[in-house]
XYZ file of N, CA and C in Angstrom:
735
model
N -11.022 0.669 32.049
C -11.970 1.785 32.038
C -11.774 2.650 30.813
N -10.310 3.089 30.312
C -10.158 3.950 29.194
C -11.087 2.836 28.025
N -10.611 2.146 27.663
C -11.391 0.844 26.211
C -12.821 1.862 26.409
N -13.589 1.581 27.734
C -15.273 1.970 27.846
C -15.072 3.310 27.445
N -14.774 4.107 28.134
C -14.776 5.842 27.772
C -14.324 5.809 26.147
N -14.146 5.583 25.437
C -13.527 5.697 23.906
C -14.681 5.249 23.499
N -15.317 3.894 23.646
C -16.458 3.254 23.099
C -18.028 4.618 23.297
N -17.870 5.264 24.662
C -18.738 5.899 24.851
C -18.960 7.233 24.069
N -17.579 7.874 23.919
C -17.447 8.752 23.463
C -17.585 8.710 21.933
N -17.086 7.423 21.170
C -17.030 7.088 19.925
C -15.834 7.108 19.239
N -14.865 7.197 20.189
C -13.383 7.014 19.740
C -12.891 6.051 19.554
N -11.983 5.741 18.520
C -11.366 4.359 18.418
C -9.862 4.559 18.884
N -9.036 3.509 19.215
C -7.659 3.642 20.140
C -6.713 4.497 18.976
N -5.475 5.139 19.358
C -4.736 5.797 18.831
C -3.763 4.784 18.474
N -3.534 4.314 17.390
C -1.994 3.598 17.024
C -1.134 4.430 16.331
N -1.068 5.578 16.307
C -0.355 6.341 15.342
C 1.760 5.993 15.573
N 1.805 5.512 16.915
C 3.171 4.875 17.256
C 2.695 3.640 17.401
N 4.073 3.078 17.538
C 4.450 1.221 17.504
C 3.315 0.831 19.015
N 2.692 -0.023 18.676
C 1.913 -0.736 19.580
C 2.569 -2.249 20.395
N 2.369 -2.369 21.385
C 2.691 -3.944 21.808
C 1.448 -4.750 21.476
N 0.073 -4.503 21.619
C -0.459 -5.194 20.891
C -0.754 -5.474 19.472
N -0.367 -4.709 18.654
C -0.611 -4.841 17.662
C 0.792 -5.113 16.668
N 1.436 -4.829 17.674
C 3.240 -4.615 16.606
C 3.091 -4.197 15.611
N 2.287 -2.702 15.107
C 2.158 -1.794 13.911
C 2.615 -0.518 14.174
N 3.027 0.238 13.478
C 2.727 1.345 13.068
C 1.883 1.985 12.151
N 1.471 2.507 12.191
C 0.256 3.019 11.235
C 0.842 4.943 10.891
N 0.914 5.124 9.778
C 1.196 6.035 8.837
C 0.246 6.734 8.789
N 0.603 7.859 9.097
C -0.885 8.704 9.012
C -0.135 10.237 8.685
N -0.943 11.245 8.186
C -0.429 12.614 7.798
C 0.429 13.394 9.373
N 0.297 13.212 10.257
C 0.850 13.669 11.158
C 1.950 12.821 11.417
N 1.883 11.459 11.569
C 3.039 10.709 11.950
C 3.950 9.949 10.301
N 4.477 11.024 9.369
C 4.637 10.627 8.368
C 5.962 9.858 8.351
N 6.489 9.529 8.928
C 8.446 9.518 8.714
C 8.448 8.200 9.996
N 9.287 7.179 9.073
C 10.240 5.921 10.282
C 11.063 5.365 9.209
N 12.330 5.785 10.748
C 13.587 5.557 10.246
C 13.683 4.175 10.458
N 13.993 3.429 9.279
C 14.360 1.741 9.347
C 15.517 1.704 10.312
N 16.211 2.647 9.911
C 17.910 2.945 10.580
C 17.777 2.532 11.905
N 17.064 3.666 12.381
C 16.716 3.891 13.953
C 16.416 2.337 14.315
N 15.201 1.716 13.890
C 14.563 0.628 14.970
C 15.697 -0.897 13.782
N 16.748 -0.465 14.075
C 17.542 -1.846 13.661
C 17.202 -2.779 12.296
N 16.173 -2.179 11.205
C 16.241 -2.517 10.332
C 16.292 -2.508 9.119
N 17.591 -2.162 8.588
C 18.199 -1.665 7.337
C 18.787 -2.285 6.948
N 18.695 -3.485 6.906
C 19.629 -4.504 6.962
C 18.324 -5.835 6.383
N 18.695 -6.672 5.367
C 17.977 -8.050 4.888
C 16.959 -7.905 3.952
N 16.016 -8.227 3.898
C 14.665 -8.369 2.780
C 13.665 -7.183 3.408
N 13.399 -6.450 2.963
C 12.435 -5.480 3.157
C 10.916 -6.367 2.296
N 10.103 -6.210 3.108
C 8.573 -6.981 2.585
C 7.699 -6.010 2.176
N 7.024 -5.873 1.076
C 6.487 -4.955 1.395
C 4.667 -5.268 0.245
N 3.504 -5.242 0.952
C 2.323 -5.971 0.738
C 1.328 -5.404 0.272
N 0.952 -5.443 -0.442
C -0.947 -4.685 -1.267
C -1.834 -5.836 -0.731
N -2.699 -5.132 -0.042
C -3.890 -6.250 0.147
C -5.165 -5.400 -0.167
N -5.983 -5.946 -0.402
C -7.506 -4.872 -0.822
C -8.212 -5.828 -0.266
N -9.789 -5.384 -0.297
C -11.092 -6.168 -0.324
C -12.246 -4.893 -0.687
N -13.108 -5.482 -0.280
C -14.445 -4.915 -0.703
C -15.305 -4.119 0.483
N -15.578 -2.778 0.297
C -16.058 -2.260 1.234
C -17.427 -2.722 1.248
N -17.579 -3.544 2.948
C -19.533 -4.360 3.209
C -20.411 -3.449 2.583
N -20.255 -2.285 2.978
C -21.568 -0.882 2.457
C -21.547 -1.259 0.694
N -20.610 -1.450 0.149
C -20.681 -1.563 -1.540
C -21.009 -2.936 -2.154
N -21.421 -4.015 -1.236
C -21.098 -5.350 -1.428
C -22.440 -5.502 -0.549
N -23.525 -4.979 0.019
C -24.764 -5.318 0.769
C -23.994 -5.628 1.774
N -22.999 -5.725 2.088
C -22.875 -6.723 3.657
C -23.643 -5.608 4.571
N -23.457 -6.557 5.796
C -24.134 -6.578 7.051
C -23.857 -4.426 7.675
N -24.810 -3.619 7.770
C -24.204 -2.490 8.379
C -23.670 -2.641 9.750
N -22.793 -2.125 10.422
C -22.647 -2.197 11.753
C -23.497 -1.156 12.537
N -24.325 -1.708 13.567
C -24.569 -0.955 14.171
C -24.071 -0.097 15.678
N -25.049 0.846 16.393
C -24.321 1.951 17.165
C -23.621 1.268 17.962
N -22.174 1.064 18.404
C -21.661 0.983 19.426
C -22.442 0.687 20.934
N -23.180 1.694 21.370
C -23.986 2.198 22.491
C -24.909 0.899 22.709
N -25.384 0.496 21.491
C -26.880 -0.083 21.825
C -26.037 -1.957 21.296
N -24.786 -1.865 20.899
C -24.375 -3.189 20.805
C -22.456 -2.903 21.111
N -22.119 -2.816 22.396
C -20.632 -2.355 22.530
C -19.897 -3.659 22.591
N -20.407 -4.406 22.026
C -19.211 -5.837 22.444
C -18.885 -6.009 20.878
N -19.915 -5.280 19.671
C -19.615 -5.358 18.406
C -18.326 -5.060 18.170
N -17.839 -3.935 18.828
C -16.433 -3.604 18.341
C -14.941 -5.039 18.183
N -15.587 -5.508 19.203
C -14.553 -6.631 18.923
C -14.738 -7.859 18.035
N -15.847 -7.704 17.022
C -15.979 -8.545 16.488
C -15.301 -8.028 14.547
N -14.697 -8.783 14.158
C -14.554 -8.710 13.080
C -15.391 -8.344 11.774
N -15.194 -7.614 11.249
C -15.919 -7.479 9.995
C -16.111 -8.954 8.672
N -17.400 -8.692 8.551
C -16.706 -9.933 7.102
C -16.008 -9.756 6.520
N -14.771 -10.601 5.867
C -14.208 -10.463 4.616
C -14.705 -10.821 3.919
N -14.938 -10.539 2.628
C -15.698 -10.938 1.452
C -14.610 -10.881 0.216
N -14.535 -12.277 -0.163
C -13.757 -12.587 -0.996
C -13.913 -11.416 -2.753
N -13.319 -11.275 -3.662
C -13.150 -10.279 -4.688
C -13.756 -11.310 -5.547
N -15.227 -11.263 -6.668
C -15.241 -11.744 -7.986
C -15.392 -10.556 -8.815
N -15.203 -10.573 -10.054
C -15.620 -9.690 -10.845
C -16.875 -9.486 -10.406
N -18.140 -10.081 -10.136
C -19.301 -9.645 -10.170
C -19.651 -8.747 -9.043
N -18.392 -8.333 -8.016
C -18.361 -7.589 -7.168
C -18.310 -6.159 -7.904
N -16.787 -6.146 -7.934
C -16.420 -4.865 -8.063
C -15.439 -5.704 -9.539
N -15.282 -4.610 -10.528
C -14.556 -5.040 -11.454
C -12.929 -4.430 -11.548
N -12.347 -4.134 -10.654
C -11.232 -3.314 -10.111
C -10.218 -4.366 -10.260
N -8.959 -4.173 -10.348
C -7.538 -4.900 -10.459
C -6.717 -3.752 -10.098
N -6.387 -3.663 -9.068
C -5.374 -3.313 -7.713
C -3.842 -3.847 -8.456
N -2.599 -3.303 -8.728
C -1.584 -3.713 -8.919
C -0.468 -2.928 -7.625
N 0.450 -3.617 -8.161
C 1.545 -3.503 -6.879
C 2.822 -2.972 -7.698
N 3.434 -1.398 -7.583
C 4.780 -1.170 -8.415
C 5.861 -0.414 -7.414
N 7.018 -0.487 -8.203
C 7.924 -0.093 -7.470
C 8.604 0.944 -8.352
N 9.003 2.131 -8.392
C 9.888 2.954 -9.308
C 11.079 3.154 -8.313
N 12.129 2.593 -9.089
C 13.537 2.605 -8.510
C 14.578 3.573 -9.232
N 15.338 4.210 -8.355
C 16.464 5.291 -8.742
C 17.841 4.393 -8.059
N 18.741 4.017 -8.847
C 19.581 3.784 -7.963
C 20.913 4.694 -7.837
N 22.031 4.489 -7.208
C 22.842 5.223 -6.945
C 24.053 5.342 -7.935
N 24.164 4.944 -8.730
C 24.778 5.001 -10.259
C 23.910 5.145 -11.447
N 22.540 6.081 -10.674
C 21.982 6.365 -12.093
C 20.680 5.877 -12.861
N 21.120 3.930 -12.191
C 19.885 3.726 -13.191
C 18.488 3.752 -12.837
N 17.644 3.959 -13.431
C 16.096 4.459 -13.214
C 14.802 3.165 -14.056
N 13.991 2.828 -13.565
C 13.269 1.890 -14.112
C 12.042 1.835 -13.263
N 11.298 0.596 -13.272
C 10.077 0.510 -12.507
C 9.720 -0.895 -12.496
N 9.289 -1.597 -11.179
C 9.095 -3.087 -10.949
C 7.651 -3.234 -10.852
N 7.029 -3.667 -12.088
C 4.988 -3.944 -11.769
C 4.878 -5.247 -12.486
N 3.637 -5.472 -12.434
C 3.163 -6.803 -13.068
C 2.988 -6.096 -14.867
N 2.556 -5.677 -14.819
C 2.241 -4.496 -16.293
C 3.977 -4.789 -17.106
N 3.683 -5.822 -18.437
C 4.889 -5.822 -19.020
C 5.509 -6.760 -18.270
N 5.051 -7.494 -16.984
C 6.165 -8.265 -16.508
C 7.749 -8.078 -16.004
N 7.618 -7.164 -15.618
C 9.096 -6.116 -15.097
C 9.260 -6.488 -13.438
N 9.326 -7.902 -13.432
C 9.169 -8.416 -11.778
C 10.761 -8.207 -11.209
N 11.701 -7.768 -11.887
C 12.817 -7.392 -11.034
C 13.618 -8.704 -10.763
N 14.701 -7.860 -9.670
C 16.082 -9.214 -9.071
C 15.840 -8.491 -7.842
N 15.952 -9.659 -6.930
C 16.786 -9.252 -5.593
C 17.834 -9.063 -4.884
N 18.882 -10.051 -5.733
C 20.211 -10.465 -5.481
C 21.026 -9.610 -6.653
N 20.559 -8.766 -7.197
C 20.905 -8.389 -8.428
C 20.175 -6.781 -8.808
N 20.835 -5.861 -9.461
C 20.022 -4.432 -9.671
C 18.999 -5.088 -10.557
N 17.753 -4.571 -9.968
C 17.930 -3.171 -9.059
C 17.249 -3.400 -7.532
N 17.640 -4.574 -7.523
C 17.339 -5.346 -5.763
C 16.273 -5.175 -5.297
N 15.354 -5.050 -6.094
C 13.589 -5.038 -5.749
C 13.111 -5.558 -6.886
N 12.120 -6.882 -5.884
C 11.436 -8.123 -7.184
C 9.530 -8.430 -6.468
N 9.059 -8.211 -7.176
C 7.613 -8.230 -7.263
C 7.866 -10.348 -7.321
N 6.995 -10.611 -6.397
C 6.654 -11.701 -6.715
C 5.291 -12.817 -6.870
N 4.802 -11.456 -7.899
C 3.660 -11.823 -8.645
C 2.645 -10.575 -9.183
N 1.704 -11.517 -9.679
C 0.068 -10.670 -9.706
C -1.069 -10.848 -9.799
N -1.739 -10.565 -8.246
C -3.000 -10.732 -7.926
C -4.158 -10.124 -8.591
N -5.099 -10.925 -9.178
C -5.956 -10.314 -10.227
C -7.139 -9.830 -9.179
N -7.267 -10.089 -8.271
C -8.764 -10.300 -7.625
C -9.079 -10.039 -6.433
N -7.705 -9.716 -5.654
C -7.589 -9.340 -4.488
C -7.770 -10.368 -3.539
N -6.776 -11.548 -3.353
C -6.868 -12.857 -2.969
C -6.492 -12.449 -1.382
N -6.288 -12.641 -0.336
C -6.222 -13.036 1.356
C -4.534 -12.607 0.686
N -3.424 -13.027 0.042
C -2.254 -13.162 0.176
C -1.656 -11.493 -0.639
N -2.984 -11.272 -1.407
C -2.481 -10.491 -2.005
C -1.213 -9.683 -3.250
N -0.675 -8.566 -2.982
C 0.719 -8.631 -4.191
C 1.977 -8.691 -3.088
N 2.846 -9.097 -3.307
C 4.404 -8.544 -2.391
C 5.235 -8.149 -3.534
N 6.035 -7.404 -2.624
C 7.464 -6.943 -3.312
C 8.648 -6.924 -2.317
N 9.467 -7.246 -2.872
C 10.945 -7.539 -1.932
C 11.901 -6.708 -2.276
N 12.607 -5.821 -0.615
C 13.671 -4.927 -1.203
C 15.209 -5.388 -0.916
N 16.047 -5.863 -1.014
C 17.286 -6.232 -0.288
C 17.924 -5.544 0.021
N 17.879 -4.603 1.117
C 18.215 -3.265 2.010
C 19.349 -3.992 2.251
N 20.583 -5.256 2.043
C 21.925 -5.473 2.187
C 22.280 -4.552 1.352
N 21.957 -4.247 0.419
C 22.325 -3.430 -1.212
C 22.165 -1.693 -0.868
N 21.656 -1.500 0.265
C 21.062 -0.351 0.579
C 22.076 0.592 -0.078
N 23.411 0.328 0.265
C 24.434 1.584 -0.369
C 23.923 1.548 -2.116
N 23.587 1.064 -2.520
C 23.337 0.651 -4.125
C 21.736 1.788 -4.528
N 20.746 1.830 -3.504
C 19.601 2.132 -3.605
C 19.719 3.440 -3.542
N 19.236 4.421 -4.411
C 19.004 6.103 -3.696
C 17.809 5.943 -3.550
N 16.632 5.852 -4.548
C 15.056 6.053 -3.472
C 14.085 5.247 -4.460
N 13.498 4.785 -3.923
C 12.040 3.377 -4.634
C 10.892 4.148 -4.020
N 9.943 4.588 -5.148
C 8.307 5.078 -4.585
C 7.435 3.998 -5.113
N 6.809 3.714 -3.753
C 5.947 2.529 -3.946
C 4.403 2.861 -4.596
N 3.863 2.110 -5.118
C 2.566 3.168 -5.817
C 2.000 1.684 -5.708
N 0.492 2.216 -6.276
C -0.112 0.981 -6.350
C -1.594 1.500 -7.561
N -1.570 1.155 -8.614
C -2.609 1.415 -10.092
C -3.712 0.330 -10.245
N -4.704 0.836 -10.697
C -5.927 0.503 -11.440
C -5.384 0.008 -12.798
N -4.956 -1.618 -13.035
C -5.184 -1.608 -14.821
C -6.054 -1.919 -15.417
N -6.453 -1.109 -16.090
C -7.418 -1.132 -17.694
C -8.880 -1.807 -16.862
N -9.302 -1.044 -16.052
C -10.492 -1.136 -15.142
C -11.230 -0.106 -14.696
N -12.413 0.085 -14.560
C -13.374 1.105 -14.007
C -12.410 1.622 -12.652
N -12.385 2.781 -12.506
C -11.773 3.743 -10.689
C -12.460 3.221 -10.107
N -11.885 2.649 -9.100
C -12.880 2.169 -7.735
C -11.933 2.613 -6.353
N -11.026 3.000 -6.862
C -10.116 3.179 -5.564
C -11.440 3.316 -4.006
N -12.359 4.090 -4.630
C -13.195 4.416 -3.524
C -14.406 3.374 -2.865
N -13.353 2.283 -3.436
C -14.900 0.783 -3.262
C -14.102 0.046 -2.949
N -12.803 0.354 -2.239
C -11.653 -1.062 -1.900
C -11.078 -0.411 -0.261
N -10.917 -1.130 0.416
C -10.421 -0.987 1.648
C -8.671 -1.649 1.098
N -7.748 -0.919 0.577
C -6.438 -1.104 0.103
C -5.232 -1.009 1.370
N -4.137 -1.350 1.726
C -3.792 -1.621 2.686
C -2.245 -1.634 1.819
N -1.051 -0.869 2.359
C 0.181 -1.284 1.979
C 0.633 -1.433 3.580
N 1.574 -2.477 3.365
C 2.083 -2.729 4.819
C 3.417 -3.575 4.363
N 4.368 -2.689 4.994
C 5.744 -3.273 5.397
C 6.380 -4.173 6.108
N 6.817 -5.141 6.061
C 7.658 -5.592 7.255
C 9.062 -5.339 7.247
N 9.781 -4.961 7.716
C 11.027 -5.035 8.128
C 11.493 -6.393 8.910
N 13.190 -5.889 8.402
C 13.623 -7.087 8.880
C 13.487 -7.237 10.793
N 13.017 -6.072 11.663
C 13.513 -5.960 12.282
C 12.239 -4.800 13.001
N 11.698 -5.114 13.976
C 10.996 -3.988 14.646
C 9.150 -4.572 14.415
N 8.592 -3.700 14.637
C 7.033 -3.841 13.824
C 6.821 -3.174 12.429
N 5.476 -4.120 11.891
C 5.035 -3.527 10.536
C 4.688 -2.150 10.702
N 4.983 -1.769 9.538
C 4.633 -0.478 8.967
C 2.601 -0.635 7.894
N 2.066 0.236 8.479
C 0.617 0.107 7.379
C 0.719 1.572 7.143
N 0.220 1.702 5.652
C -0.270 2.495 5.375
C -1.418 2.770 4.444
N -2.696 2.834 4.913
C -4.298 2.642 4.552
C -4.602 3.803 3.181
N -5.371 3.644 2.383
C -5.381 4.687 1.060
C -6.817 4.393 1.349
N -7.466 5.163 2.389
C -8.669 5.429 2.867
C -9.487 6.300 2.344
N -8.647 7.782 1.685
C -8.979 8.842 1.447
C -10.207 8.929 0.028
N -10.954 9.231 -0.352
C -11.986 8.867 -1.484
C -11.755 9.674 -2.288
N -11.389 9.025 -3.459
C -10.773 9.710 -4.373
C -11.615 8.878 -5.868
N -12.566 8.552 -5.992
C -13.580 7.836 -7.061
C -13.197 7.641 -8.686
N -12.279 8.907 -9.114
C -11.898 8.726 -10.199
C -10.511 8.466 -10.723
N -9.730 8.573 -8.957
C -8.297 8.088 -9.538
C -7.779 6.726 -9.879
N -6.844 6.815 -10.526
C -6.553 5.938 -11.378
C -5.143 5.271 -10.490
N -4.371 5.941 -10.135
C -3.277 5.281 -9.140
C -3.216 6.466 -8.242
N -1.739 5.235 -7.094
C -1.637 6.456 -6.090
C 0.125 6.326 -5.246
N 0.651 7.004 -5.014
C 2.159 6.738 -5.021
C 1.719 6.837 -3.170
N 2.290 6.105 -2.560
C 2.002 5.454 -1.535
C 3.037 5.984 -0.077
N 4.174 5.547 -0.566
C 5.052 5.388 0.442
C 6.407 5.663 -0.547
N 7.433 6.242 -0.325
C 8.944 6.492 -0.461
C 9.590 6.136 0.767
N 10.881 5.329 -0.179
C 11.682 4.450 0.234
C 13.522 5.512 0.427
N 13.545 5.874 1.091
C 15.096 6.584 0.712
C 16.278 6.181 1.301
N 17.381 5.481 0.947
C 18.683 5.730 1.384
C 19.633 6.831 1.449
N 20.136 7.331 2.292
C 21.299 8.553 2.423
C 21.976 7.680 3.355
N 23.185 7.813 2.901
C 23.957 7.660 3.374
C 24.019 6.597 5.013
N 23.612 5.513 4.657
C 23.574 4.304 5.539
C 22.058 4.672 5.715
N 21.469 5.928 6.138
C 20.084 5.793 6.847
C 19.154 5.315 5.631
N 17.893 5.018 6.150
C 17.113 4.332 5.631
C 15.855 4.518 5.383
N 14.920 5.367 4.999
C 13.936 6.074 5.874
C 12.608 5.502 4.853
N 11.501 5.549 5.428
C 10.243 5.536 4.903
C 9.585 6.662 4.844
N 8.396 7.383 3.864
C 7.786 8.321 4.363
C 6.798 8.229 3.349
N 5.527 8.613 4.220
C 4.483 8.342 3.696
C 3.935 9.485 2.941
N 3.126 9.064 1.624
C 3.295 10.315 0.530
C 1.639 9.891 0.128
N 0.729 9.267 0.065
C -0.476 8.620 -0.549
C -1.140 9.702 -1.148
N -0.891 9.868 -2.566
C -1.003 10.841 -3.582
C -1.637 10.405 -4.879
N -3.263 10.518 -4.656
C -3.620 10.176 -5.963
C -3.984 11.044 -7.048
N -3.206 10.533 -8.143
C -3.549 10.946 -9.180
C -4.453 10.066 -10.080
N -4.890 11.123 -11.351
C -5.976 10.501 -11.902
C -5.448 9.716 -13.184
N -4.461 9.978 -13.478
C -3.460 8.785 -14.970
C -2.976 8.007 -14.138
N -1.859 7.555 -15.014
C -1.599 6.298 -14.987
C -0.062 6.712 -14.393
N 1.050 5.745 -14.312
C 2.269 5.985 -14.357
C 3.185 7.101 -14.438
N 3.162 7.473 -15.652
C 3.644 8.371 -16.332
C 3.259 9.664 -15.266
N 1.588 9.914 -15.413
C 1.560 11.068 -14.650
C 2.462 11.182 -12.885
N 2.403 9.476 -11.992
C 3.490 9.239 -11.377
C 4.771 10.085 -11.586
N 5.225 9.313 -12.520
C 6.680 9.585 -13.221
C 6.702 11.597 -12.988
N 6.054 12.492 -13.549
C 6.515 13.608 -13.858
C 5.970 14.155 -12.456
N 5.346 13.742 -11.596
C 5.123 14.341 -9.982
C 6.254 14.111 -9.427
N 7.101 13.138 -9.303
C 8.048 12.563 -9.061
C 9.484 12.863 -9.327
N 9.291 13.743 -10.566
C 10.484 13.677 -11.634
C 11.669 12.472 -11.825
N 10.756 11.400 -12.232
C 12.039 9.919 -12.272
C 12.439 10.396 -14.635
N 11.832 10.890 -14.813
C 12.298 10.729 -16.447
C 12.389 9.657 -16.945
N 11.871 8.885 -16.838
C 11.577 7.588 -17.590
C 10.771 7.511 -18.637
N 10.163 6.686 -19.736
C 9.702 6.805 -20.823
C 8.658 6.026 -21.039
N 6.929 6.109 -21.012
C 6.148 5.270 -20.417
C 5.158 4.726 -21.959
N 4.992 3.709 -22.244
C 3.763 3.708 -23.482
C 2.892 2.804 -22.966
N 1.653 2.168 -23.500
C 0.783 1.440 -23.410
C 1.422 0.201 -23.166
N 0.609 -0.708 -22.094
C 1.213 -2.217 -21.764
C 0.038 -2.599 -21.432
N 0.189 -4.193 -21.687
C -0.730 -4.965 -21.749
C -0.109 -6.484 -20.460
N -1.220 -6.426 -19.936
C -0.703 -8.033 -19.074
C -1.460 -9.427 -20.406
N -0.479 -10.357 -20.002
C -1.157 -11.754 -20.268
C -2.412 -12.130 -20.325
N -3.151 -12.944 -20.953
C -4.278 -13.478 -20.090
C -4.086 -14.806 -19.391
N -2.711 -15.396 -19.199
C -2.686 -16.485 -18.453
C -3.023 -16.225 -17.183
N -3.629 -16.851 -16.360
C -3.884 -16.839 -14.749
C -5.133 -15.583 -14.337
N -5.336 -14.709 -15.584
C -6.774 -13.908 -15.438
C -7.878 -14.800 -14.660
């Protein structure tokens, strides 16, 4: 009976805590903070995922209509619609800015090819880059064994050398842990001319482990990152390959 009353009213279900159906958490301004510590996973490969696509309204797809006059719609899936340039001309990247606990400071993106070690500082490795916004998307790997090694990684995610569309992509960061349910956190908010957006912070203290959600867009690039942040790092123009464009 609750599912009908939500549909009637026009509410959609609350996941803001860990779900059994869904095994998510979902990050939202009220529920900002999960301790890896707490739900047993601070410990192994931290996963952590950029996925995008194309919002139907910007792409002609299909509108959905009212609930009321079609209520079984809700359970039907939206199209996915695969990314060509002739869509949207956007390139979504996946970075990591790492502080570690002796000091050293750097940043893991596809930009320059700075894909990192896992087994090795600064124990976060990008393993790859998605031009187009493929089903698999970008990952990055943290090796939370190293955790005493880590002081704090802000996850971000940039526009390179492409028209702002942040506001024409349904973008998606989502965590897995070694241990518990995924973590999502959606960059829903419309923001048309920014250029990146620092996502999620990663912090170690002292054994604990914590996530907290920060989705902060700014309208530069990195750098402007960098001095919101205060990491002091030293940023110039970079260029990707054109292999695999």
């Amino acid at each position: 009976m609750g599912i009908w009353q939500d549909l009637w009213r026009g509410r959609s279900a609350d996941f803001d805590s860990g779900s059994a159906a869904s095994n998510s958490i979902e990050m939202t301004k009220r529920n900002h903070t999960v301790s890896l510590t707490k739900q047993g996973a601070a410990s192994g490969n931290l996963r952590i995922n950029l996925s995008w696509r194309m919002r139907t309204s910007d792409i002609g797809g299909p509108q959905r209509g009212s609930l009321l006059r079609h209520p079984f719609r809700t359970f039907k899936p939206e199209m996915v619609q695969a990314h060509t340039q002739s869509m949207v001309n956007v390139d979504l990247d996946l970075g990591v800015m790492y502080e570690l606990t002796d000091g050293t400071k750097g940043v893991v993106q596809p930009l320059g090819s700075f894909f990192g070690e896992l087994n090795a500082p600064p124990f976060v490795k990008l393993s790859g880059d998605d031009r187009f916004g493929s089903g698999s998307g970008e990952t990055a790997y943290v090796n939370l064994d190293h955790r005493d090694d880590i002081k704090r990684l802000l996850v971000f995610v940039y526009i390179y050398d492409q028209t702002p569309a942040f506001d024409r992509t349904h973008a998606v960061i989502t965590l897995y842990p070694s241990n518990g349910p995924r973590i999502e956190i959606g960059l829903e908010e419309r923001h048309p001319q920014a250029r990146s957006c620092a996502v999620v912070m990663i912090e170690c203290d002292k054994g604990e482990v914590t996530v907290r959600r920060e989705v902060r867009f700014v309208y530069g690039f990195q750098a402007e990152l960098d001095r919101l942040y205060g990491w002091g790092l030293q940023w110039g123009r970079g260029y990707k390959s054109k292999a695999g464009r």
